GROMACS .gro file of C-alpha atoms in nm:
model
  454
    1UNK     CA    1  -1.501   0.836  -3.165
    2UNK     CA    2  -1.804   1.061  -3.198
    3UNK     CA    3  -1.739   1.102  -3.573
    4UNK     CA    4  -1.720   0.725  -3.614
    5UNK     CA    5  -2.054   0.685  -3.438
    6UNK     CA    6  -2.213   0.954  -3.654
    7UNK     CA    7  -2.084   0.794  -3.976
    8UNK     CA    8  -2.215   0.454  -3.873
    9UNK     CA    9  -2.552   0.610  -3.791
   10UNK     CA   10  -2.565   0.774  -4.134
   11UNK     CA   11  -2.479   0.442  -4.296
   12UNK     CA   12  -2.757   0.271  -4.104
   13UNK     CA   13  -3.002   0.543  -4.206
   14UNK     CA   14  -2.914   0.499  -4.576
   15UNK     CA   15  -2.969   0.125  -4.550
   16UNK     CA   16  -3.309   0.177  -4.390
   17UNK     CA   17  -3.405   0.431  -4.659
   18UNK     CA   18  -3.305   0.192  -4.937
   19UNK     CA   19  -3.495  -0.100  -4.785
   20UNK     CA   20  -3.802   0.118  -4.739
   21UNK     CA   21  -3.789   0.230  -5.107
   22UNK     CA   22  -3.751  -0.129  -5.227
   23UNK     CA   23  -4.033  -0.252  -5.009
   24UNK     CA   24  -4.267   0.020  -5.140
   25UNK     CA   25  -4.167  -0.014  -5.509
   26UNK     CA   26  -4.425  -0.151  -5.757
   27UNK     CA   27  -4.402  -0.270  -6.114
   28UNK     CA   28  -4.072  -0.299  -6.300
   29UNK     CA   29  -3.793  -0.171  -6.077
   30UNK     CA   30  -3.586  -0.066  -6.382
   31UNK     CA   31  -3.865   0.172  -6.490
   32UNK     CA   32  -3.879   0.337  -6.144
   33UNK     CA   33  -3.660   0.647  -6.194
   34UNK     CA   34  -3.704   0.765  -5.833
   35UNK     CA   35  -3.581   0.432  -5.699
   36UNK     CA   36  -3.283   0.435  -5.937
   37UNK     CA   37  -3.196   0.789  -5.819
   38UNK     CA   38  -3.221   0.678  -5.455
   39UNK     CA   39  -2.991   0.381  -5.530
   40UNK     CA   40  -2.735   0.611  -5.692
   41UNK     CA   41  -2.740   0.858  -5.403
   42UNK     CA   42  -2.713   0.575  -5.150
   43UNK     CA   43  -2.416   0.429  -5.337
   44UNK     CA   44  -2.236   0.765  -5.350
   45UNK     CA   45  -2.306   0.834  -4.982
   46UNK     CA   46  -2.196   0.482  -4.887
   47UNK     CA   47  -1.859   0.531  -5.061
   48UNK     CA   48  -1.810   0.863  -4.880
   49UNK     CA   49  -1.904   0.714  -4.545
   50UNK     CA   50  -1.673   0.417  -4.600
   51UNK     CA   51  -1.385   0.657  -4.671
   52UNK     CA   52  -1.466   0.857  -4.357
   53UNK     CA   53  -1.479   0.540  -4.148
   54UNK     CA   54  -1.138   0.434  -4.279
   55UNK     CA   55  -0.995   0.777  -4.201
   56UNK     CA   56  -1.154   0.769  -3.856
   57UNK     CA   57  -0.993   0.431  -3.793
   58UNK     CA   58  -0.651   0.570  -3.883
   59UNK     CA   59  -0.711   0.876  -3.662
   60UNK     CA   60  -0.816   0.652  -3.372
   61UNK     CA   61  -0.497   0.451  -3.403
   62UNK     CA   62  -0.288   0.771  -3.410
   63UNK     CA   63  -0.465   0.899  -3.098
   64UNK     CA   64  -0.407   0.566  -2.923
   65UNK     CA   65  -0.037   0.577  -3.010
   66UNK     CA   66  -0.006   0.935  -2.884
   67UNK     CA   67  -0.198   0.850  -2.568
   68UNK     CA   68   0.023   0.548  -2.500
   69UNK     CA   69   0.326   0.778  -2.473
   70UNK     CA   70   0.171   0.941  -2.164
   71UNK     CA   71   0.118   0.611  -1.982
   72UNK     CA   72   0.410   0.677  -1.738
   73UNK     CA   73   0.234   0.991  -1.609
   74UNK     CA   74  -0.097   0.806  -1.583
   75UNK     CA   75   0.077   0.519  -1.402
   76UNK     CA   76   0.225   0.756  -1.145
   77UNK     CA   77  -0.118   0.911  -1.100
   78UNK     CA   78  -0.279   0.573  -1.029
   79UNK     CA   79  -0.002   0.483  -0.782
   80UNK     CA   80  -0.049   0.808  -0.593
   81UNK     CA   81  -0.426   0.775  -0.588
   82UNK     CA   82  -0.415   0.430  -0.431
   83UNK     CA   83  -0.159   0.547  -0.176
   84UNK     CA   84  -0.429   0.769  -0.024
   85UNK     CA   85  -0.728   0.534  -0.041
   86UNK     CA   86  -0.654   0.357   0.288
   87UNK     CA   87  -0.584   0.667   0.496
   88UNK     CA   88  -0.942   0.689   0.620
   89UNK     CA   89  -0.875   0.375   0.829
   90UNK     CA   90  -0.634   0.587   1.036
   91UNK     CA   91  -0.879   0.873   1.078
   92UNK     CA   92  -1.225   0.911   0.923
   93UNK     CA   93  -1.146   1.278   0.850
   94UNK     CA   94  -0.889   1.169   0.588
   95UNK     CA   95  -1.159   1.066   0.339
   96UNK     CA   96  -1.077   1.200  -0.010
   97UNK     CA   97  -1.261   1.149  -0.339
   98UNK     CA   98  -1.139   1.071  -0.689
   99UNK     CA   99  -1.266   1.410  -0.811
  100UNK     CA  100  -1.042   1.589  -0.556
  101UNK     CA  101  -0.744   1.386  -0.674
  102UNK     CA  102  -0.823   1.464  -1.038
  103UNK     CA  103  -0.821   1.832  -0.946
  104UNK     CA  104  -0.462   1.792  -0.823
  105UNK     CA  105  -0.374   1.589  -1.133
  106UNK     CA  106  -0.508   1.856  -1.369
  107UNK     CA  107  -0.327   2.125  -1.172
  108UNK     CA  108   0.001   1.936  -1.216
  109UNK     CA  109  -0.052   1.925  -1.593
  110UNK     CA  110  -0.094   2.303  -1.596
  111UNK     CA  111   0.202   2.379  -1.367
  112UNK     CA  112   0.452   2.128  -1.505
  113UNK     CA  113   0.720   2.293  -1.715
  114UNK     CA  114   0.662   2.266  -2.090
  115UNK     CA  115   0.927   2.096  -2.302
  116UNK     CA  116   0.949   1.999  -2.669
  117UNK     CA  117   1.112   1.671  -2.571
  118UNK     CA  118   0.839   1.427  -2.466
  119UNK     CA  119   1.054   1.238  -2.214
  120UNK     CA  120   1.149   1.566  -2.043
  121UNK     CA  121   0.785   1.677  -2.043
  122UNK     CA  122   0.677   1.347  -1.884
  123UNK     CA  123   0.950   1.377  -1.622
  124UNK     CA  124   0.830   1.730  -1.539
  125UNK     CA  125   0.468   1.613  -1.510
  126UNK     CA  126   0.561   1.322  -1.281
  127UNK     CA  127   0.776   1.536  -1.053
  128UNK     CA  128   0.517   1.814  -1.032
  129UNK     CA  129   0.229   1.572  -0.974
  130UNK     CA  130   0.414   1.386  -0.698
  131UNK     CA  131   0.510   1.706  -0.515
  132UNK     CA  132   0.166   1.867  -0.547
  133UNK     CA  133  -0.004   1.548  -0.432
  134UNK     CA  134   0.227   1.521  -0.131
  135UNK     CA  135   0.160   1.883  -0.033
  136UNK     CA  136  -0.214   1.843  -0.089
  137UNK     CA  137  -0.234   1.537   0.136
  138UNK     CA  138   0.001   1.666   0.407
  139UNK     CA  139  -0.219   1.970   0.463
  140UNK     CA  140  -0.492   1.736   0.586
  141UNK     CA  141  -0.282   1.493   0.794
  142UNK     CA  142  -0.184   1.503   1.158
  143UNK     CA  143   0.190   1.516   1.226
  144UNK     CA  144   0.200   1.161   1.360
  145UNK     CA  145   0.074   1.025   1.026
  146UNK     CA  146   0.282   1.229   0.780
  147UNK     CA  147   0.593   1.009   0.781
  148UNK     CA  148   0.374   0.701   0.751
  149UNK     CA  149   0.209   0.852   0.445
  150UNK     CA  150   0.549   0.944   0.295
  151UNK     CA  151   0.673   0.589   0.348
  152UNK     CA  152   0.357   0.437   0.199
  153UNK     CA  153   0.381   0.664  -0.105
  154UNK     CA  154   0.751   0.584  -0.145
  155UNK     CA  155   0.717   0.205  -0.136
  156UNK     CA  156   0.425   0.215  -0.379
  157UNK     CA  157   0.628   0.424  -0.624
  158UNK     CA  158   0.925   0.187  -0.591
  159UNK     CA  159   0.701  -0.119  -0.627
  160UNK     CA  160   0.558   0.030  -0.946
  161UNK     CA  161   0.915   0.061  -1.078
  162UNK     CA  162   1.004  -0.296  -0.965
  163UNK     CA  163   1.259  -0.147  -0.725
  164UNK     CA  164   1.120  -0.291  -0.402
  165UNK     CA  165   1.194  -0.635  -0.261
  166UNK     CA  166   0.850  -0.769  -0.159
  167UNK     CA  167   1.004  -1.023   0.080
  168UNK     CA  168   1.192  -0.756   0.273
  169UNK     CA  169   0.884  -0.533   0.272
  170UNK     CA  170   0.676  -0.815   0.419
  171UNK     CA  171   0.945  -0.869   0.682
  172UNK     CA  172   0.949  -0.502   0.777
  173UNK     CA  173   0.571  -0.483   0.808
  174UNK     CA  174   0.516  -0.814   0.988
  175UNK     CA  175   0.845  -0.926   1.138
  176UNK     CA  176   0.859  -1.277   1.279
  177UNK     CA  177   0.504  -1.369   1.374
  178UNK     CA  178   0.586  -1.722   1.497
  179UNK     CA  179   0.446  -1.792   1.844
  180UNK     CA  180   0.697  -2.058   1.947
  181UNK     CA  181   1.054  -2.017   2.069
  182UNK     CA  182   1.323  -1.964   1.803
  183UNK     CA  183   1.528  -2.260   1.682
  184UNK     CA  184   1.849  -2.089   1.802
  185UNK     CA  185   1.855  -1.941   2.149
  186UNK     CA  186   1.935  -1.571   2.192
  187UNK     CA  187   2.316  -1.550   2.231
  188UNK     CA  188   2.336  -1.234   2.442
  189UNK     CA  189   2.137  -1.051   2.711
  190UNK     CA  190   2.123  -0.711   2.541
  191UNK     CA  191   1.906  -0.802   2.241
  192UNK     CA  192   1.529  -0.805   2.268
  193UNK     CA  193   1.362  -1.144   2.236
  194UNK     CA  194   1.149  -1.020   1.944
  195UNK     CA  195   1.458  -0.861   1.789
  196UNK     CA  196   1.642  -1.195   1.787
  197UNK     CA  197   1.340  -1.372   1.640
  198UNK     CA  198   1.317  -1.103   1.370
  199UNK     CA  199   1.690  -1.140   1.298
  200UNK     CA  200   1.655  -1.514   1.242
  201UNK     CA  201   1.361  -1.449   1.011
  202UNK     CA  202   1.563  -1.185   0.821
  203UNK     CA  203   1.849  -1.436   0.782
  204UNK     CA  204   1.614  -1.670   0.598
  205UNK     CA  205   1.435  -1.394   0.405
  206UNK     CA  206   1.728  -1.236   0.217
  207UNK     CA  207   2.052  -1.376   0.079
  208UNK     CA  208   2.235  -1.061   0.190
  209UNK     CA  209   2.178  -1.161   0.553
  210UNK     CA  210   2.224  -1.537   0.525
  211UNK     CA  211   2.524  -1.533   0.767
  212UNK     CA  212   2.391  -1.257   0.993
  213UNK     CA  213   2.293  -1.476   1.290
  214UNK     CA  214   2.632  -1.652   1.289
  215UNK     CA  215   2.814  -1.319   1.261
  216UNK     CA  216   2.626  -1.184   1.562
  217UNK     CA  217   2.706  -1.497   1.765
  218UNK     CA  218   3.078  -1.498   1.674
  219UNK     CA  219   3.137  -1.123   1.706
  220UNK     CA  220   2.906  -1.027   1.984
  221UNK     CA  221   3.126  -0.744   2.117
  222UNK     CA  222   3.138  -0.562   1.780
  223UNK     CA  223   2.762  -0.571   1.746
  224UNK     CA  224   2.726  -0.457   2.106
  225UNK     CA  225   2.948  -0.156   2.040
  226UNK     CA  226   2.739  -0.065   1.737
  227UNK     CA  227   2.412  -0.131   1.922
  228UNK     CA  228   2.521   0.103   2.204
  229UNK     CA  229   2.567   0.404   1.977
  230UNK     CA  230   2.317   0.689   2.007
  231UNK     CA  231   2.241   0.682   1.633
  232UNK     CA  232   2.363   0.343   1.505
  233UNK     CA  233   2.188   0.389   1.169
  234UNK     CA  234   2.423   0.680   1.094
  235UNK     CA  235   2.735   0.471   1.155
  236UNK     CA  236   2.890   0.178   0.968
  237UNK     CA  237   2.742  -0.162   1.035
  238UNK     CA  238   2.980  -0.426   1.177
  239UNK     CA  239   3.118  -0.728   0.993
  240UNK     CA  240   3.129  -0.574   0.646
  241UNK     CA  241   2.759  -0.494   0.616
  242UNK     CA  242   2.846  -0.165   0.444
  243UNK     CA  243   2.700  -0.173   0.093
  244UNK     CA  244   2.341  -0.228   0.191
  245UNK     CA  245   2.039  -0.089   0.013
  246UNK     CA  246   1.864   0.183   0.220
  247UNK     CA  247   1.571  -0.049   0.285
  248UNK     CA  248   1.802  -0.332   0.391
  249UNK     CA  249   1.945  -0.088   0.648
  250UNK     CA  250   1.594  -0.025   0.776
  251UNK     CA  251   1.532  -0.398   0.819
  252UNK     CA  252   1.864  -0.451   0.997
  253UNK     CA  253   1.805  -0.165   1.241
  254UNK     CA  254   1.454  -0.303   1.307
  255UNK     CA  255   1.611  -0.617   1.454
  256UNK     CA  256   1.853  -0.439   1.688
  257UNK     CA  257   1.714  -0.092   1.763
  258UNK     CA  258   1.342  -0.062   1.689
  259UNK     CA  259   1.351   0.279   1.861
  260UNK     CA  260   1.558   0.410   1.567
  261UNK     CA  261   1.338   0.271   1.289
  262UNK     CA  262   1.156   0.602   1.243
  263UNK     CA  263   1.486   0.778   1.172
  264UNK     CA  264   1.583   0.500   0.931
  265UNK     CA  265   1.253   0.529   0.746
  266UNK     CA  266   1.313   0.905   0.712
  267UNK     CA  267   1.657   0.842   0.562
  268UNK     CA  268   1.512   0.575   0.331
  269UNK     CA  269   1.245   0.810   0.193
  270UNK     CA  270   1.504   1.085   0.147
  271UNK     CA  271   1.740   0.848  -0.037
  272UNK     CA  272   1.472   0.714  -0.271
  273UNK     CA  273   1.243   1.004  -0.361
  274UNK     CA  274   1.404   1.312  -0.206
  275UNK     CA  275   1.430   1.520   0.109
  276UNK     CA  276   1.123   1.722   0.017
  277UNK     CA  277   0.899   1.426   0.097
  278UNK     CA  278   0.989   1.423   0.467
  279UNK     CA  279   0.944   1.800   0.504
  280UNK     CA  280   0.570   1.874   0.505
  281UNK     CA  281   0.464   2.210   0.362
  282UNK     CA  282   0.423   2.503   0.598
  283UNK     CA  283   0.061   2.607   0.651
  284UNK     CA  284   0.004   2.898   0.413
  285UNK     CA  285  -0.345   3.048   0.408
  286UNK     CA  286  -0.291   3.204   0.065
  287UNK     CA  287  -0.228   2.854  -0.071
  288UNK     CA  288  -0.536   2.726   0.114
  289UNK     CA  289  -0.744   2.996  -0.057
  290UNK     CA  290  -0.611   2.891  -0.399
  291UNK     CA  291  -0.706   2.530  -0.331
  292UNK     CA  292  -1.061   2.630  -0.232
  293UNK     CA  293  -1.349   2.725  -0.460
  294UNK     CA  294  -1.724   2.796  -0.466
  295UNK     CA  295  -1.783   2.420  -0.472
  296UNK     CA  296  -1.476   2.323  -0.266
  297UNK     CA  297  -1.517   2.408   0.104
  298UNK     CA  298  -1.217   2.420   0.337
  299UNK     CA  299  -1.243   2.197   0.645
  300UNK     CA  300  -1.004   2.286   0.928
  301UNK     CA  301  -0.947   1.983   1.151
  302UNK     CA  302  -0.870   2.125   1.493
  303UNK     CA  303  -0.611   2.011   1.746
  304UNK     CA  304  -0.591   2.128   2.110
  305UNK     CA  305  -0.496   2.494   2.140
  306UNK     CA  306  -0.522   2.568   1.766
  307UNK     CA  307  -0.787   2.797   1.620
  308UNK     CA  308  -0.757   2.920   1.259
  309UNK     CA  309  -1.032   3.182   1.296
  310UNK     CA  310  -0.788   3.471   1.347
  311UNK     CA  311  -0.587   3.372   1.037
  312UNK     CA  312  -0.909   3.347   0.832
  313UNK     CA  313  -1.012   3.697   0.940
  314UNK     CA  314  -0.662   3.822   0.857
  315UNK     CA  315  -0.681   3.663   0.511
  316UNK     CA  316  -1.028   3.809   0.455
  317UNK     CA  317  -0.890   4.154   0.535
  318UNK     CA  318  -0.616   4.115   0.273
  319UNK     CA  319  -0.855   3.978   0.010
  320UNK     CA  320  -1.114   4.252   0.062
  321UNK     CA  321  -1.363   4.010   0.219
  322UNK     CA  322  -1.361   4.145   0.574
  323UNK     CA  323  -1.695   4.170   0.758
  324UNK     CA  324  -1.967   4.230   0.651
  325UNK     CA  325  -1.851   4.026   0.351
  326UNK     CA  326  -1.738   3.755   0.593
  327UNK     CA  327  -2.026   3.595   0.782
  328UNK     CA  328  -1.950   3.369   1.075
  329UNK     CA  329  -2.129   3.173   1.344
  330UNK     CA  330  -2.019   2.924   1.608
  331UNK     CA  331  -2.245   2.622   1.584
  332UNK     CA  332  -2.432   2.499   1.885
  333UNK     CA  333  -2.786   2.434   1.999
  334UNK     CA  334  -3.030   2.631   1.783
  335UNK     CA  335  -2.767   2.773   1.546
  336UNK     CA  336  -2.849   2.543   1.253
  337UNK     CA  337  -3.116   2.765   1.087
  338UNK     CA  338  -2.891   3.069   1.123
  339UNK     CA  339  -2.603   2.885   0.954
  340UNK     CA  340  -2.834   2.767   0.673
  341UNK     CA  341  -2.948   3.125   0.612
  342UNK     CA  342  -2.587   3.246   0.598
  343UNK     CA  343  -2.500   2.976   0.346
  344UNK     CA  344  -2.785   3.068   0.112
  345UNK     CA  345  -2.702   3.439   0.136
  346UNK     CA  346  -2.329   3.380   0.089
  347UNK     CA  347  -2.374   3.155  -0.213
  348UNK     CA  348  -2.607   3.407  -0.379
  349UNK     CA  349  -2.404   3.722  -0.308
  350UNK     CA  350  -2.048   3.586  -0.318
  351UNK     CA  351  -1.967   3.615   0.054
  352UNK     CA  352  -1.734   3.414   0.276
  353UNK     CA  353  -1.906   3.199   0.540
  354UNK     CA  354  -1.723   3.062   0.844
  355UNK     CA  355  -1.897   2.790   1.046
  356UNK     CA  356  -1.701   2.717   1.362
  357UNK     CA  357  -1.709   2.407   1.584
  358UNK     CA  358  -1.919   2.191   1.351
  359UNK     CA  359  -1.863   1.893   1.582
  360UNK     CA  360  -2.087   2.056   1.844
  361UNK     CA  361  -2.392   2.016   1.621
  362UNK     CA  362  -2.349   1.667   1.470
  363UNK     CA  363  -2.718   1.611   1.393
  364UNK     CA  364  -2.728   1.922   1.172
  365UNK     CA  365  -2.428   1.817   0.962
  366UNK     CA  366  -2.647   1.597   0.740
  367UNK     CA  367  -2.861   1.902   0.674
  368UNK     CA  368  -2.543   2.094   0.588
  369UNK     CA  369  -2.453   1.825   0.334
  370UNK     CA  370  -2.795   1.856   0.166
  371UNK     CA  371  -2.766   2.236   0.157
  372UNK     CA  372  -2.426   2.210  -0.013
  373UNK     CA  373  -2.567   1.968  -0.270
  374UNK     CA  374  -2.833   2.227  -0.362
  375UNK     CA  375  -2.579   2.511  -0.367
  376UNK     CA  376  -2.360   2.306  -0.600
  377UNK     CA  377  -2.570   2.410  -0.900
  378UNK     CA  378  -2.452   2.771  -0.947
  379UNK     CA  379  -2.294   2.942  -0.645
  380UNK     CA  380  -2.136   3.286  -0.688
  381UNK     CA  381  -1.773   3.264  -0.800
  382UNK     CA  382  -1.655   3.455  -0.489
  383UNK     CA  383  -1.841   3.232  -0.244
  384UNK     CA  384  -1.618   3.044   0.001
  385UNK     CA  385  -1.713   2.815   0.286
  386UNK     CA  386  -1.480   2.765   0.582
  387UNK     CA  387  -1.555   2.495   0.838
  388UNK     CA  388  -1.378   2.414   1.164
  389UNK     CA  389  -1.431   2.090   1.350
  390UNK     CA  390  -1.272   1.846   1.589
  391UNK     CA  391  -1.211   1.499   1.439
  392UNK     CA  392  -1.547   1.322   1.453
  393UNK     CA  393  -1.711   1.017   1.297
  394UNK     CA  394  -2.030   1.220   1.253
  395UNK     CA  395  -1.884   1.445   0.984
  396UNK     CA  396  -2.052   1.360   0.648
  397UNK     CA  397  -1.834   1.180   0.395
  398UNK     CA  398  -1.988   1.383   0.114
  399UNK     CA  399  -1.843   1.706   0.254
  400UNK     CA  400  -1.507   1.550   0.340
  401UNK     CA  401  -1.464   1.405  -0.008
  402UNK     CA  402  -1.525   1.731  -0.191
  403UNK     CA  403  -1.339   1.959   0.052
  404UNK     CA  404  -0.980   2.069   0.097
  405UNK     CA  405  -0.879   1.957   0.446
  406UNK     CA  406  -0.631   2.143   0.666
  407UNK     CA  407  -0.501   2.017   1.000
  408UNK     CA  408  -0.416   2.298   1.241
  409UNK     CA  409  -0.137   2.144   1.446
  410UNK     CA  410   0.207   2.271   1.550
  411UNK     CA  411   0.490   2.132   1.333
  412UNK     CA  412   0.692   1.843   1.473
  413UNK     CA  413   1.050   1.928   1.571
  414UNK     CA  414   1.273   2.235   1.579
  415UNK     CA  415   1.345   2.246   1.205
  416UNK     CA  416   0.982   2.238   1.098
  417UNK     CA  417   0.885   2.491   1.367
  418UNK     CA  418   1.158   2.725   1.243
  419UNK     CA  419   1.033   2.690   0.885
  420UNK     CA  420   0.678   2.766   1.003
  421UNK     CA  421   0.787   3.076   1.196
  422UNK     CA  422   1.016   3.203   0.919
  423UNK     CA  423   0.747   3.159   0.653
  424UNK     CA  424   0.532   3.419   0.829
  425UNK     CA  425   0.797   3.686   0.767
  426UNK     CA  426   0.732   3.815   0.417
  427UNK     CA  427   0.986   3.963   0.175
  428UNK     CA  428   0.804   4.297   0.198
  429UNK     CA  429   0.843   4.296   0.575
  430UNK     CA  430   1.216   4.225   0.540
  431UNK     CA  431   1.249   4.503   0.282
  432UNK     CA  432   1.106   4.757   0.526
  433UNK     CA  433   1.379   4.677   0.780
  434UNK     CA  434   1.574   5.007   0.814
  435UNK     CA  435   1.909   4.837   0.862
  436UNK     CA  436   2.023   4.513   0.699
  437UNK     CA  437   2.225   4.439   1.013
  438UNK     CA  438   1.895   4.372   1.191
  439UNK     CA  439   1.802   4.086   0.957
  440UNK     CA  440   2.020   3.828   1.143
  441UNK     CA  441   1.850   3.943   1.462
  442UNK     CA  442   1.513   3.864   1.305
  443UNK     CA  443   1.638   3.515   1.221
  444UNK     CA  444   1.757   3.465   1.581
  445UNK     CA  445   1.419   3.577   1.714
  446UNK     CA  446   1.246   3.336   1.476
  447UNK     CA  447   1.474   3.059   1.601
  448UNK     CA  448   1.396   3.139   1.966
  449UNK     CA  449   1.023   3.140   1.886
  450UNK     CA  450   1.058   2.798   1.726
  451UNK     CA  451   1.246   2.668   2.032
  452UNK     CA  452   0.964   2.789   2.258
  453UNK     CA  453   0.709   2.610   2.037
  454UNK     CA  454   0.900   2.284   2.066
   0.00000   0.00000   0.00000
């Protein structure tokens, strides 16, 4: 495109030169040898420029055709980006910028496996991008929001592939919002009033369930037996409702056992996009360091009883950045100027700076944002900024959008706690075990530690 612009500019310049020569010519034009020479040179240059413009047009079309082949990867990228844009309504600390997302997108292009076959290459890019994006976002989400994010990401991906029934999705999100009594009275005492209203709405919303209300009325005992199970979603549905889509199962369980919907949503996400998208990544400080940069601070969002300071000091020791190369201060009244001085020194000399409890000095956070804007010009390549804070509305959006956010919260459930504990045991540590027979004992101890955490 730049070559096309340059050629058009040259063509315009030749036209102006020719017009200027004609305007300044005097006497018989045919006797003006300089003007004739200018006309000849302009004609030759015009032919060359015309040829270049034609070639540039062909090249542009070829580039457009090649670019169009990568639309599936770009489409997945846009779907994933918009799946994160509304998260800040859940918690203001979830704010993320387009530039941060593009960093993840570019990383996926680098890490995706190369392949000579374009379709295989695109498949690798899409899979890598989706997994990296999920991991990137889960690091900065509280446990209670991770499944919600997985579900939101899943339904957006399916909607983009025209594999999601919008009517059923609307039913799942809204249910029956009618204020009046249902047209058909609830036939049994064990169903919830809202559940029966939702069931009638589901009967009208999908052809698969058109006879559902009549089946429940006629075969009340069978539905009661299924309803009474501890995990009804894991057992066969009564009355031949066996070959249901995973999302249809979610909608059906919503009517009878809303307490089991979370488990159904987990199974739905696993069935549609894979088990890995309901298993958040284990907090790994080496990975956190890789995601950081001189211009990308790390913001640790604290939860009760969790303090990442010890892990940061441990990481600094391994990376050769232990004090005095690691400067730290706990923010509070009067600590703002000290923190500002540490930031300037750290950015100039390539030090690590840890500012703890940023929420205790909310008025100074705007000053911190301005300091980071100035440091953004040319900080030392080894400079890293680590921030810890409780969730707060006072935290500047500018810092949140450019940072890599990490929630320090215990994993949810025995399985995730076991994964977290086991991940802290390195291969080198296992290799130093004098007797392989002790390795199962290490696993048992990790399991007991996970049980205690739960």
